[in-house]
Short mmCIF file of C-alpha atoms in Angstrom, two decimals:
data_model
loop_
_atom_site.label_atom_id
_atom_site.label_comp_id
_atom_site.label_asym_id
_atom_site.label_seq_id
_atom_site.Cartn_x
_atom_site.Cartn_y
_atom_site.Cartn_z
CA UNK A 122 73.89 111.98 124.32
CA UNK A 123 76.04 110.11 121.78
CA UNK A 124 74.39 106.80 122.57
CA UNK A 125 70.78 108.56 122.15
CA UNK A 126 71.95 109.94 118.79
CA UNK A 127 73.16 106.69 117.69
CA UNK A 128 70.29 104.89 118.70
CA UNK A 129 68.06 107.14 117.14
CA UNK A 130 69.92 107.13 113.88
CA UNK A 131 69.75 103.36 113.91
CA UNK A 132 66.17 103.36 114.28
CA UNK A 133 65.55 105.80 111.29
CA UNK A 134 67.95 104.10 109.04
CA UNK A 135 66.52 100.66 109.62
CA UNK A 136 62.82 102.03 108.78
CA UNK A 137 64.06 102.72 105.13
CA UNK A 138 64.81 99.04 104.79
CA UNK A 139 61.75 96.61 104.64
CA UNK A 140 61.15 92.95 104.31
CA UNK A 141 58.63 92.09 101.61
CA UNK A 142 57.25 88.54 101.18
CA UNK A 143 56.81 87.85 97.78
CA UNK A 144 54.45 84.74 97.15
CA UNK A 145 55.55 84.23 93.70
CA UNK A 146 59.24 83.42 94.80
CA UNK A 147 57.86 80.54 97.19
CA UNK A 148 56.36 78.70 94.04
CA UNK A 149 58.19 75.69 92.86
CA UNK A 150 58.15 75.58 88.96
CA UNK A 151 58.22 72.44 87.02
CA UNK A 152 58.76 72.30 83.21
CA UNK A 153 58.53 69.17 81.02
CA UNK A 154 60.55 69.51 78.16
CA UNK A 155 60.53 67.09 75.18
CA UNK A 156 62.54 66.69 72.18
CA UNK A 157 62.14 69.56 69.50
CA UNK A 158 62.59 67.27 66.78
CA UNK A 159 62.27 63.95 65.23
CA UNK A 160 64.01 62.21 62.25
CA UNK A 161 62.34 60.95 59.13
CA UNK A 162 63.86 58.38 57.04
CA UNK A 163 62.96 57.89 53.32
CA UNK A 164 62.68 54.13 53.09
CA UNK A 165 61.02 54.07 49.77
CA UNK A 166 62.31 52.92 46.56
CA UNK A 167 61.82 56.75 45.08
CA UNK A 168 63.22 60.25 45.64
CA UNK A 169 60.58 62.26 47.41
CA UNK A 170 59.70 65.92 48.02
CA UNK A 171 57.70 66.87 51.34
CA UNK A 172 56.72 69.89 52.98
CA UNK A 173 57.74 69.56 56.66
CA UNK A 174 55.32 72.27 57.97
CA UNK A 175 58.00 74.99 57.73
CA UNK A 176 59.86 74.04 54.66
CA UNK A 177 60.44 72.04 51.59
CA UNK A 178 62.76 69.23 51.43
CA UNK A 179 63.87 66.67 48.87
CA UNK A 180 64.72 63.22 50.29
CA UNK A 181 66.66 60.79 48.31
CA UNK A 182 66.02 57.10 48.86
CA UNK A 183 67.50 55.94 52.12
CA UNK A 184 68.35 59.52 53.27
CA UNK A 185 67.02 61.19 56.65
CA UNK A 186 66.06 64.68 57.67
CA UNK A 187 65.04 66.22 60.78
CA UNK A 188 61.64 67.76 61.25
CA UNK A 189 60.84 70.33 64.00
CA UNK A 190 58.33 68.62 66.40
CA UNK A 191 55.44 71.22 65.89
CA UNK A 192 52.39 69.24 67.21
CA UNK A 193 49.38 69.64 64.70
CA UNK A 194 51.66 70.65 61.90
CA UNK A 195 50.85 68.65 58.60
CA UNK A 196 53.72 67.20 56.61
CA UNK A 197 52.44 67.00 53.03
CA UNK A 198 53.74 65.91 49.66
CA UNK A 199 55.47 68.68 47.51
CA UNK A 200 55.86 69.16 43.86
CA UNK A 201 57.95 71.88 42.49
CA UNK A 202 57.86 74.02 45.75
CA UNK A 203 53.76 73.60 46.11
CA UNK A 204 52.01 71.74 48.85
CA UNK A 205 50.15 68.72 47.94
CA UNK A 206 48.25 66.01 49.88
CA UNK A 207 49.01 65.35 53.46
CA UNK A 208 51.01 62.38 54.36
CA UNK A 209 50.74 62.61 58.28
CA UNK A 210 50.02 65.26 61.14
CA UNK A 211 52.96 65.69 63.52
CA UNK A 212 51.78 64.47 67.16
CA UNK A 213 53.66 64.37 70.58
CA UNK A 214 54.59 60.81 70.48
CA UNK A 215 56.79 61.29 67.42
CA UNK A 216 59.15 63.66 69.12
CA UNK A 217 62.77 62.36 69.64
CA UNK A 218 62.09 59.25 67.69
CA UNK A 219 63.32 58.22 63.86
CA UNK A 220 60.33 57.32 61.95
CA UNK A 221 60.02 55.88 58.55
CA UNK A 222 58.15 57.23 55.85
CA UNK A 223 56.55 54.11 54.57
CA UNK A 224 54.92 53.31 57.78
CA UNK A 225 53.59 57.09 58.00
CA UNK A 226 52.11 56.86 54.53
CA UNK A 227 49.81 54.26 55.42
#
């Protein structure tokens, strides 16, 4: 009789647990990460002020700044905290590199 009760208990308790096959667990996820910023060097002979797409930066001649790699954002000239003309638009191929301002002004 004990064996029957134990067997019955085992069957009842095992029915509470179940195995669910979740197809989303079988998917292999791949992410490609690019650098989140690039460097811009002021290689001109003048001190310049620019708007980076997120904030204003003043660059002395020969100085360098890091700009977030937000594709499609415009980098503009700045004058007294106001946006000016577009210098260049940020593209994916700029990410992770060091770029010269004089080359981007063309």
